CSV table of C-alpha atoms in Angstrom, one decimal:
chain,number,residue,atom,x,y,z
A,5,MET,CA,-98.7,53.3,135.1
A,6,GLU,CA,-95.4,51.1,135.0
A,7,THR,CA,-93.0,51.3,132.4
A,8,LEU,CA,-92.3,48.0,130.8
A,9,SER,CA,-89.5,46.7,128.5
A,10,PRO,CA,-91.1,45.8,125.0
A,11,GLN,CA,-90.8,42.2,126.1
A,12,LEU,CA,-92.7,42.5,129.4
A,13,GLN,CA,-95.1,44.7,127.6
A,14,THR,CA,-95.9,42.2,125.0
A,15,LEU,CA,-96.5,39.5,127.8
A,16,LYS,CA,-98.8,41.7,129.7
A,17,ASP,CA,-100.7,42.5,126.4
A,18,THR,CA,-101.1,38.9,125.5
A,19,LEU,CA,-102.3,38.0,129.0
A,20,ALA,CA,-104.7,40.7,129.1
A,21,ASP,CA,-106.1,39.3,125.7
A,22,GLN,CA,-106.8,36.2,127.2
A,23,GLY,CA,-108.5,37.3,130.0
A,24,VAL,CA,-106.0,37.0,132.7
A,25,LYS,CA,-106.5,39.1,135.7
A,26,TYR,CA,-103.9,37.9,138.1
A,27,ALA,CA,-100.3,36.6,137.9
A,28,LEU,CA,-98.7,34.2,140.4
A,29,ALA,CA,-95.2,34.5,141.5
A,30,SER,CA,-94.9,30.8,142.6
A,31,PHE,CA,-91.9,28.7,144.1
A,32,VAL,CA,-91.8,25.7,146.3
A,33,ASP,CA,-90.9,24.7,149.8
A,34,ILE,CA,-88.7,21.6,150.7
A,35,HIS,CA,-91.5,19.3,149.7
A,36,GLY,CA,-91.7,20.7,146.2
A,37,MET,CA,-95.4,22.4,147.1
A,38,CYS,CA,-96.2,25.6,145.3
A,39,LYS,CA,-96.3,28.9,147.5
A,40,ALA,CA,-97.4,32.0,145.6
A,41,LYS,CA,-98.4,35.5,145.8
A,42,ALA,CA,-101.0,36.8,143.6
A,43,VAL,CA,-100.5,40.1,141.5
A,44,PRO,CA,-103.1,41.9,139.7
A,45,ILE,CA,-101.8,42.3,135.9
A,46,ALA,CA,-101.4,46.0,136.3
A,47,HIS,CA,-98.4,45.1,138.4
A,48,LEU,CA,-96.9,42.4,136.2
A,49,GLY,CA,-93.8,44.4,135.6
A,50,GLN,CA,-93.0,45.1,139.4
A,51,MET,CA,-93.5,41.4,139.9
A,52,MET,CA,-91.3,40.2,137.2
A,53,HIS,CA,-88.6,42.2,138.6
A,54,GLY,CA,-89.1,40.8,142.1
A,55,SER,CA,-91.5,43.1,144.1
A,56,GLU,CA,-93.1,40.1,145.9
A,57,LEU,CA,-91.4,39.1,149.3
A,58,PHE,CA,-91.7,36.0,151.2
A,59,THR,CA,-90.8,35.3,155.0
A,60,GLY,CA,-89.1,31.9,154.6
A,61,ALA,CA,-89.2,31.3,158.2
A,62,ALA,CA,-93.1,30.7,157.6
A,63,LEU,CA,-92.4,27.8,155.2
A,64,ASP,CA,-91.2,24.4,155.7
A,65,GLY,CA,-87.6,23.7,155.2
A,66,VAL,CA,-86.7,27.3,153.9
A,67,PRO,CA,-83.7,28.1,156.2
A,68,GLN,CA,-84.4,31.6,157.6
A,69,GLU,CA,-85.0,33.1,160.9
A,70,VAL,CA,-88.0,35.3,161.7
A,71,SER,CA,-85.4,38.3,161.9
A,72,ASP,CA,-83.9,37.6,158.4
A,73,GLU,CA,-84.8,39.6,155.4
A,74,GLU,CA,-87.4,38.3,153.1
A,75,VAL,CA,-86.5,36.3,150.0
A,76,ALA,CA,-88.1,37.7,146.7
A,77,ALA,CA,-89.5,35.6,143.9
A,78,HIS,CA,-88.0,36.4,140.5
A,79,PRO,CA,-90.4,34.9,138.1
A,80,ASP,CA,-89.0,33.1,134.9
A,81,PRO,CA,-91.3,34.4,132.0
A,82,ASN,CA,-90.4,31.1,130.1
A,83,SER,CA,-92.5,29.3,132.5
A,84,MET,CA,-95.7,31.3,132.1
A,85,THR,CA,-98.7,28.8,132.5
A,86,ILE,CA,-102.4,30.1,132.3
A,87,LEU,CA,-104.2,27.9,134.8
A,88,PRO,CA,-106.4,25.4,132.6
A,89,TRP,CA,-109.2,25.3,135.4
A,90,ASN,CA,-109.0,29.1,136.0
A,91,PRO,CA,-107.9,31.1,133.1
A,92,GLU,CA,-108.0,34.3,135.1
A,93,PHE,CA,-104.8,33.2,136.6
A,94,ALA,CA,-101.2,32.9,135.0
A,95,TRP,CA,-98.7,30.9,136.8
A,96,PHE,CA,-94.9,31.7,136.8
A,97,ALA,CA,-92.1,29.2,138.5
A,98,SER,CA,-89.7,31.5,140.2
A,99,ASP,CA,-86.2,31.9,141.6
A,100,LEU,CA,-85.8,33.3,145.0
A,101,TYR,CA,-83.2,35.9,145.6
A,102,LEU,CA,-81.9,37.3,148.9
A,103,LYS,CA,-80.6,40.8,148.9
A,104,GLY,CA,-80.4,41.0,145.4
A,105,LYS,CA,-78.7,37.9,144.8
A,106,PRO,CA,-79.9,34.3,144.2
A,107,PHE,CA,-80.7,32.6,147.3
A,108,ASP,CA,-78.5,29.7,148.1
A,109,ALA,CA,-81.3,27.6,149.6
A,110,CYS,CA,-83.8,28.0,146.5
A,111,CYS,CA,-84.6,24.6,145.3
A,112,ARG,CA,-85.0,25.8,141.6
A,113,GLY,CA,-81.6,27.5,141.9
A,114,ILE,CA,-80.2,24.3,143.0
A,115,LEU,CA,-81.1,22.5,139.9
A,116,LYS,CA,-80.1,25.2,137.7
A,117,THR,CA,-76.6,25.1,139.3
A,118,VAL,CA,-76.0,21.6,138.6
A,119,LEU,CA,-77.6,22.2,135.1
A,120,ALA,CA,-74.9,24.7,134.4
A,121,GLN,CA,-72.0,22.3,135.5
A,122,ALA,CA,-73.5,19.8,132.9
A,123,ALA,CA,-73.7,22.6,130.2
A,124,GLU,CA,-69.8,23.3,130.9
A,125,MET,CA,-69.2,19.5,129.8
A,126,GLY,CA,-71.4,20.0,126.9
A,127,PHE,CA,-74.6,18.4,128.2
A,128,MET,CA,-78.2,18.9,128.3
A,129,PHE,CA,-80.0,16.8,130.7
A,130,ASN,CA,-83.4,15.6,129.5
A,131,LEU,CA,-85.9,14.0,131.7
A,132,GLY,CA,-89.2,12.6,131.5
A,133,ILE,CA,-91.5,11.9,134.6
A,134,GLU,CA,-94.3,9.0,134.7
A,135,THR,CA,-96.9,10.6,137.0
A,136,GLU,CA,-98.8,7.9,139.3
A,137,PHE,CA,-101.4,9.1,141.7
A,138,PHE,CA,-104.6,8.4,143.2
A,139,ILE,CA,-108.1,10.0,142.8
A,140,LEU,CA,-110.3,8.9,145.6
A,141,LYS,CA,-113.8,10.0,147.3
A,142,GLU,CA,-114.6,10.3,150.7
A,143,SER,CA,-117.8,8.8,152.2
A,144,GLU,CA,-119.8,10.1,155.1
A,145,ASP,CA,-118.1,7.9,157.8
A,146,GLY,CA,-114.7,9.5,156.7
A,147,ARG,CA,-113.5,6.4,154.6
A,148,VAL,CA,-111.9,6.7,151.3
A,149,HIS,CA,-112.7,4.8,148.2
A,150,PRO,CA,-111.9,4.6,144.7
A,151,VAL,CA,-114.3,7.0,142.5
A,152,SER,CA,-115.7,4.1,140.6
A,153,ASP,CA,-117.8,1.4,142.7
A,154,ARG,CA,-116.8,-1.2,140.2
A,155,ASP,CA,-113.1,-0.4,140.9
A,156,ILE,CA,-112.5,-3.4,143.0
A,157,LEU,CA,-110.3,-6.0,141.0
A,158,ALA,CA,-107.5,-7.6,142.8
A,159,LYS,CA,-105.3,-7.0,140.0
A,160,PRO,CA,-106.7,-3.6,138.2
A,161,CYS,CA,-103.7,-2.7,136.4
A,162,TYR,CA,-104.6,-1.3,132.8
A,163,ASP,CA,-108.4,-2.0,133.6
A,164,LEU,CA,-110.4,-0.6,130.7
A,165,GLN,CA,-113.6,-0.4,133.0
A,166,GLY,CA,-111.9,1.3,135.9
A,167,LEU,CA,-110.5,3.7,133.3
A,168,LEU,CA,-113.9,4.6,131.5
A,169,ASP,CA,-115.6,4.9,134.5
A,170,ASN,CA,-113.4,7.9,135.7
A,171,TYR,CA,-113.3,9.3,132.1
A,172,ALA,CA,-114.7,12.8,132.9
A,173,TRP,CA,-112.0,13.9,135.1
A,174,VAL,CA,-109.3,12.1,133.4
A,175,ASP,CA,-110.0,13.5,130.0
A,176,GLU,CA,-110.0,17.2,131.7
A,177,ILE,CA,-106.7,16.5,132.8
A,178,VAL,CA,-105.2,15.0,129.6
A,179,GLU,CA,-106.9,17.8,127.7
A,180,SER,CA,-105.4,20.4,130.0
A,181,MET,CA,-102.0,18.9,129.6
A,182,ASN,CA,-102.2,18.9,126.0
A,183,ARG,CA,-103.4,22.6,125.7
A,184,LEU,CA,-100.3,23.3,127.7
A,185,GLY,CA,-98.3,21.5,125.0
A,186,TRP,CA,-97.1,18.7,127.2
A,187,ASP,CA,-97.8,16.0,124.6
A,188,VAL,CA,-99.6,13.5,126.7
A,189,TYR,CA,-99.0,9.9,124.9
A,190,SER,CA,-100.7,7.6,126.9
A,191,PHE,CA,-102.5,7.3,130.1
A,192,ASP,CA,-103.9,4.4,132.2
A,193,HIS,CA,-105.4,2.7,135.3
A,194,GLU,CA,-102.5,1.6,137.3
A,195,ASP,CA,-102.0,-1.4,139.6
A,196,GLY,CA,-103.7,0.0,142.6
A,197,ASN,CA,-107.7,0.6,142.9
A,198,GLY,CA,-108.1,4.4,142.2
A,199,GLN,CA,-104.6,4.7,140.9
A,200,PHE,CA,-103.8,6.4,137.5
A,201,GLU,CA,-100.8,7.1,135.2
A,202,THR,CA,-100.1,9.7,132.8
A,203,ASP,CA,-97.3,9.8,130.3
A,204,PHE,CA,-96.1,12.6,128.6
A,205,ALA,CA,-93.1,14.1,126.5
A,206,TYR,CA,-89.7,14.4,127.9
A,207,CYS,CA,-88.0,17.9,127.7
A,208,ASP,CA,-85.1,19.6,129.6
A,209,ALA,CA,-85.0,19.0,133.3
A,210,LEU,CA,-85.7,22.6,134.5
A,211,LYS,CA,-88.7,22.6,132.6
A,212,MET,CA,-90.0,19.2,133.6
A,213,ALA,CA,-89.4,20.2,137.2
A,214,ASP,CA,-91.5,23.3,136.6
A,215,ARG,CA,-94.1,21.1,135.0
A,216,LEU,CA,-94.4,18.2,137.6
A,217,THR,CA,-94.7,21.0,140.3
A,218,PHE,CA,-97.8,22.6,138.3
A,219,PHE,CA,-99.1,19.0,137.4
A,220,ARG,CA,-99.5,18.2,141.1
A,221,LEU,CA,-101.2,21.5,141.8
A,222,MET,CA,-103.6,21.1,138.7
A,223,VAL,CA,-104.5,17.5,139.3
A,224,LYS,CA,-105.5,18.3,142.8
A,225,GLU,CA,-107.6,21.2,141.6
A,226,ILE,CA,-109.4,19.4,138.8
A,227,ALA,CA,-110.2,16.1,141.1
A,228,ARG,CA,-112.0,18.8,143.7
A,229,LYS,CA,-114.1,20.1,141.0
A,230,TYR,CA,-115.7,16.7,140.7
A,231,GLY,CA,-116.0,16.2,144.6
A,232,TYR,CA,-113.1,14.2,144.8
A,233,PHE,CA,-109.5,14.3,146.0
A,234,ALA,CA,-106.1,13.6,144.4
A,235,THR,CA,-103.3,12.2,146.8
A,236,PHE,CA,-99.7,12.1,145.8
A,237,MET,CA,-98.9,10.1,148.9
A,238,PRO,CA,-96.3,7.5,147.7
A,239,LYS,CA,-98.1,4.5,149.6
A,240,PRO,CA,-101.6,5.4,150.7
A,241,PHE,CA,-102.8,1.6,151.0
A,242,ALA,CA,-100.7,-1.2,152.7
A,243,ASN,CA,-102.1,-3.8,150.3
A,244,ARG,CA,-101.8,-2.1,147.2
A,245,THR,CA,-99.0,-0.7,144.8
A,246,GLY,CA,-97.5,2.7,145.4
A,247,SER,CA,-97.1,5.7,143.5
A,248,GLY,CA,-93.7,6.1,141.6
A,249,ALA,CA,-92.4,9.1,139.6
A,250,HIS,CA,-89.9,7.1,137.5
A,251,TYR,CA,-86.9,9.4,136.2
A,252,ASN,CA,-86.4,8.7,132.5
A,253,MET,CA,-83.1,10.6,131.8
A,254,SER,CA,-80.7,11.1,129.0
A,255,LEU,CA,-78.1,13.6,128.2
A,256,ALA,CA,-77.9,15.3,124.9
A,257,ASP,CA,-75.4,17.4,122.9
A,258,LEU,CA,-75.8,21.0,124.2
A,259,GLU,CA,-75.3,22.2,120.5
A,260,THR,CA,-77.0,19.6,118.5
A,261,GLY,CA,-79.5,18.2,120.7
A,262,GLU,CA,-78.2,14.6,119.7
A,263,ASN,CA,-78.9,11.9,122.3
A,264,LEU,CA,-75.7,10.6,123.8
A,265,PHE,CA,-77.0,7.7,125.6
A,266,VAL,CA,-77.9,5.9,122.3
A,267,ASP,CA,-75.5,3.1,121.2
A,268,PRO,CA,-77.2,0.5,118.9
A,269,ASP,CA,-73.7,-1.5,118.9
A,270,ASP,CA,-73.7,-1.7,122.6
A,271,ALA,CA,-71.8,-4.7,123.5
A,272,ARG,CA,-73.8,-5.0,126.6
A,273,ARG,CA,-76.9,-5.5,124.3
A,274,CYS,CA,-79.0,-2.8,126.0
A,275,GLY,CA,-78.8,0.1,123.5
A,276,LEU,CA,-76.8,2.3,125.8
A,277,SER,CA,-73.8,4.4,125.1
A,278,SER,CA,-70.5,4.4,127.5
A,279,LEU,CA,-71.4,7.6,128.6
A,280,GLY,CA,-74.7,6.3,129.6
A,281,TYR,CA,-73.1,3.5,131.7
A,282,GLN,CA,-70.8,5.9,133.3
A,283,PHE,CA,-73.7,7.9,134.2
A,284,ILE,CA,-75.4,4.7,135.9
A,285,ALA,CA,-72.2,4.1,137.7
A,286,GLY,CA,-72.3,7.5,139.4
A,287,VAL,CA,-75.8,7.3,140.2
A,288,LEU,CA,-75.3,3.8,141.7
A,289,ARG,CA,-72.4,5.0,143.8
A,290,HIS,CA,-74.5,7.5,145.4
A,291,ALA,CA,-77.9,5.8,145.5
A,292,SER,CA,-78.4,5.8,148.9
A,293,ALA,CA,-78.0,9.5,149.5
A,294,ILE,CA,-80.0,10.0,146.3
A,295,CYS,CA,-83.0,8.1,147.8
A,296,ALA,CA,-83.4,10.5,150.6
A,297,VAL,CA,-84.5,13.2,148.1
A,298,ILE,CA,-86.2,11.0,145.5
A,299,ALA,CA,-88.1,8.9,148.4
A,300,PRO,CA,-88.4,11.9,150.7
A,301,THR,CA,-90.9,10.8,153.3
A,302,VAL,CA,-91.6,8.3,156.0
A,303,ASN,CA,-94.2,6.8,153.6
A,304,SER,CA,-91.9,6.3,151.0
A,305,TYR,CA,-90.2,3.5,152.3
A,306,LYS,CA,-93.5,1.5,152.5
A,307,ARG,CA,-93.3,1.5,148.8
A,308,LEU,CA,-89.6,0.4,148.5
A,309,VAL,CA,-90.6,-3.2,149.6
A,310,ALA,CA,-90.5,-6.3,147.2
A,311,ARG,CA,-93.8,-7.5,148.0
A,312,GLY,CA,-97.0,-6.1,149.7
A,313,SER,CA,-99.7,-5.4,146.9
A,314,MET,CA,-102.6,-7.8,146.3
A,315,SER,CA,-101.3,-8.3,142.6
A,316,GLY,CA,-97.9,-9.6,143.9
A,317,PHE,CA,-94.7,-7.8,143.6
A,318,THR,CA,-94.6,-4.0,144.4
A,319,TRP,CA,-93.0,-3.1,141.1
A,320,ALA,CA,-90.7,-1.0,143.3
A,321,PRO,CA,-87.0,-1.6,143.6
A,322,VAL,CA,-85.0,-2.3,146.6
A,323,TYR,CA,-81.7,-3.0,145.4
A,324,VAL,CA,-78.6,-0.8,144.1
A,325,CYS,CA,-78.3,-2.5,140.7
A,326,TYR,CA,-79.2,-1.8,137.1
A,327,GLY,CA,-80.3,-3.9,134.2
A,328,ASN,CA,-81.6,-3.9,130.8
A,329,ASN,CA,-85.8,-3.9,130.2
A,330,ASN,CA,-86.2,-5.3,133.8
A,331,ARG,CA,-88.2,-3.7,136.5
A,332,THR,CA,-86.6,-5.1,139.2
A,333,ASN,CA,-83.6,-3.2,139.1
A,334,MET,CA,-83.0,0.3,140.7
A,335,LEU,CA,-82.0,1.7,137.2
A,336,ARG,CA,-83.6,-0.1,134.1
A,337,ILE,CA,-82.8,0.6,130.5
A,338,PRO,CA,-85.9,0.4,128.6
A,339,LEU,CA,-86.3,-1.4,125.4
A,340,GLY,CA,-84.6,0.2,122.6
A,341,GLY,CA,-81.9,2.0,124.9
A,342,GLY,CA,-80.8,5.5,124.8
A,343,ARG,CA,-82.2,6.5,128.3
A,344,VAL,CA,-82.0,5.5,131.8
A,345,GLU,CA,-84.9,4.9,134.2
A,346,CYS,CA,-84.7,5.6,138.0
A,347,ARG,CA,-87.7,3.5,139.3
A,348,ALA,CA,-86.8,4.3,143.0
A,349,ALA,CA,-88.4,7.8,142.9
A,350,ASP,CA,-91.8,8.4,143.9
A,351,ILE,CA,-94.4,10.9,143.3
A,352,SER,CA,-93.9,12.8,146.5
A,353,THR,CA,-90.3,13.8,145.2
A,354,ASN,CA,-89.3,17.6,145.0
A,355,LEU,CA,-88.2,17.2,141.3
A,356,TYR,CA,-86.1,20.2,141.5
A,357,LEU,CA,-83.6,18.7,144.2
A,358,GLY,CA,-84.2,15.1,143.0
A,359,ALA,CA,-83.0,15.8,139.5
A,360,ALA,CA,-80.1,17.9,140.8
A,361,MET,CA,-78.9,15.0,143.0
A,362,ILE,CA,-79.1,12.4,140.4
A,363,LEU,CA,-77.5,14.4,137.7
A,364,ALA,CA,-74.7,15.5,139.6
A,365,ALA,CA,-74.0,11.7,140.6
A,366,GLY,CA,-74.1,10.9,137.1
A,367,LEU,CA,-71.7,13.6,136.0
A,368,GLU,CA,-69.3,12.4,138.5
A,369,GLY,CA,-69.5,8.9,137.1
A,370,ILE,CA,-68.6,10.3,133.5
A,371,ARG,CA,-65.9,12.6,135.0
A,372,GLU,CA,-64.3,9.6,136.8
A,373,GLY,CA,-64.8,7.2,134.0
A,374,LEU,CA,-66.9,4.8,136.3
A,375,ASP,CA,-68.2,1.5,135.1
A,376,PRO,CA,-71.2,-0.4,136.6
A,377,GLY,CA,-70.3,-3.7,135.6
A,378,GLU,CA,-72.7,-6.1,133.6
A,379,PRO,CA,-76.5,-5.4,133.6
A,380,HIS,CA,-78.7,-7.8,135.5
A,381,THR,CA,-81.4,-9.3,133.5
A,382,GLU,CA,-82.9,-11.8,136.1
A,383,ASN,CA,-85.7,-11.1,138.8
A,384,MET,CA,-83.9,-9.4,141.6
A,385,TYR,CA,-86.6,-10.2,143.8
A,386,ASN,CA,-85.9,-13.9,143.7
A,387,TYR,CA,-82.2,-13.6,145.3
A,388,SER,CA,-81.9,-14.3,149.0
A,389,LEU,CA,-79.9,-11.8,151.2
A,390,GLU,CA,-77.0,-14.1,151.2
A,391,GLU,CA,-76.8,-14.5,147.4
A,392,LEU,CA,-77.2,-10.7,146.9
A,393,ASN,CA,-74.4,-10.0,149.6
A,394,ALA,CA,-72.1,-12.8,147.5
A,395,LYS,CA,-72.8,-10.5,144.4
A,396,GLY,CA,-71.9,-7.4,146.1
A,397,ILE,CA,-75.3,-5.9,145.8
A,398,LYS,CA,-76.6,-3.4,148.6
A,399,MET,CA,-80.2,-2.6,149.5
A,400,LEU,CA,-81.5,0.9,149.2
A,401,PRO,CA,-82.4,2.4,152.5
A,402,ARG,CA,-85.1,0.7,154.3
A,403,THR,CA,-86.4,3.8,156.1
A,404,LEU,CA,-86.1,7.6,156.0
A,405,GLY,CA,-83.9,7.5,158.7
A,406,GLU,CA,-81.5,5.2,157.0
A,407,ALA,CA,-81.7,7.4,153.8
A,408,ILE,CA,-80.9,10.5,155.7
A,409,GLU,CA,-78.1,9.3,157.6
A,410,ALA,CA,-76.8,8.1,154.0
A,411,PHE,CA,-77.4,11.7,152.5
A,412,ALA,CA,-75.6,13.4,155.6
A,413,ALA,CA,-72.7,11.1,155.3
A,414,ASP,CA,-72.3,11.6,151.4
A,415,PRO,CA,-70.1,14.5,150.5
A,416,LEU,CA,-72.0,14.8,147.2
A,417,SER,CA,-75.1,16.1,149.3
A,418,LYS,CA,-73.4,19.2,150.5
A,419,ALA,CA,-71.7,19.8,147.1
A,420,VAL,CA,-75.1,19.7,145.3
A,421,MET,CA,-77.3,21.3,147.8
A,422,GLY,CA,-74.9,23.8,149.4
A,423,PRO,CA,-74.4,24.3,153.2
A,424,LEU,CA,-77.5,26.1,153.6
A,425,MET,CA,-80.0,23.8,152.3
A,426,TYR,CA,-77.8,20.6,153.2
A,427,ASP,CA,-78.2,21.6,156.7
A,428,ALA,CA,-81.9,22.5,156.4
A,429,TYR,CA,-82.7,19.1,154.6
A,430,VAL,CA,-81.0,17.0,157.2
A,431,ASN,CA,-82.5,18.6,160.1
A,432,PHE,CA,-86.1,18.8,158.7
A,433,LYS,CA,-85.9,15.1,157.4
A,434,THR,CA,-84.3,14.0,160.7
A,435,GLN,CA,-86.9,15.8,162.8
A,436,GLU,CA,-89.7,13.9,160.4
A,437,TRP,CA,-88.4,10.5,161.0
A,438,GLN,CA,-88.2,11.2,165.0
A,439,GLU,CA,-91.6,12.3,165.4
A,440,TYR,CA,-92.8,9.3,163.2
A,441,HIS,CA,-90.5,7.0,165.5
A,442,ASN,CA,-92.0,8.5,168.7
A,443,HIS,CA,-95.6,8.2,167.3
A,444,VAL,CA,-97.6,5.2,168.8
A,445,SER,CA,-99.6,3.8,165.7
A,446,ASP,CA,-102.9,1.8,165.6
A,447,TRP,CA,-100.8,-1.2,164.7
A,448,GLU,CA,-98.9,-1.1,167.9
A,449,ILE,CA,-102.2,-0.6,170.2
A,450,GLN,CA,-103.8,-3.6,168.2
A,451,ARG,CA,-100.9,-5.8,168.9
A,452,TYR,CA,-99.7,-4.8,172.4
A,453,LEU,CA,-102.2,-3.0,174.4
A,454,LYS,CA,-104.2,-6.2,175.6
A,455,PHE,CA,-101.4,-8.6,174.9
A,456,PHE,CA,-99.0,-7.5,177.7
């Protein structure tokens, strides 16, 4: 029988009273995907003190050799989440340790380091994520389709019929989120057939990163219960809108909780404070490097195009600029002000790393008192490339290859990630781009095989 502190004993008793049999010491790989070991509740105390070891070399982007000592997962008791679809398990987000010290390449630890820098400046980083995803079914011939046979509109955004046809699984996801205390305030059918979005309350960035990590696991498992599958691929269909994960960001006073981005007397009439504009300027300065982390896959850049969906514009930004309540900018200040929305991020993002990069850039803008210039209120998609060049507006990276080059060249990247994760990220993503670049696609076969 293990001897526990009063706090751990209370936690163990609470879990046992709720019927929990196993605890999950969970962390993420470079993709932000959950990895874990399951531990019987009888051994909860050992797990909370780092008993569960993992061979980093067995995972994507965990920079270890096979001969290296294993990393240990140290669960955060404040992150405890009972699985709504299987309440015999309790999930804990964990920090990785190596030889008794925080592991330099732990994604969660990287975010915590930047959050500590913000705290030294008196700031708390609040973050809300708009979660877009597809739920699909697979036919016997291997093709995938929306769950509802009526989900065939050319412009399906906000389609009530499509939403109601999917009510059973949507309701289970929303009910699960609310039981976890996430406070869902809306959900809808999005702009792609089979695509949906949930919107829930913002919170501090570490908690939100834990929640998004868990959310993707939960949605996949609930969809599977109904015989469907969920995908968080950014752009699964060439002619449909991709799935974003818009970062809605603000800084709050660490002591009072007051939103420091609010200014109703803003001379630029966006409702944003000078601190918020400085934050924006820092993000714009490092936008290309940030893009490699908030849009981290080859497929991400099929979403970051101005046009390409049957309903018209893709709603994804392609230019490094900001504006008011205008969805054609990378950074948008929604109606009412007080927050900044980054629209370039997609749902495949590893939020621990993405939030760390974008926060660090924003803090740099504040430290240096940068100014982003005047907001763009016009439709940025309507400008020609020549007109954009004349205005000094740059494009976001057009491929993962371009994004990784920008990431590798920007000193902010190594400063945020640390040398170990910086090298691992550059090497892993460079290899991903090279493998894609060397792949001969169906498009090439159809276009060239019998042509030449």
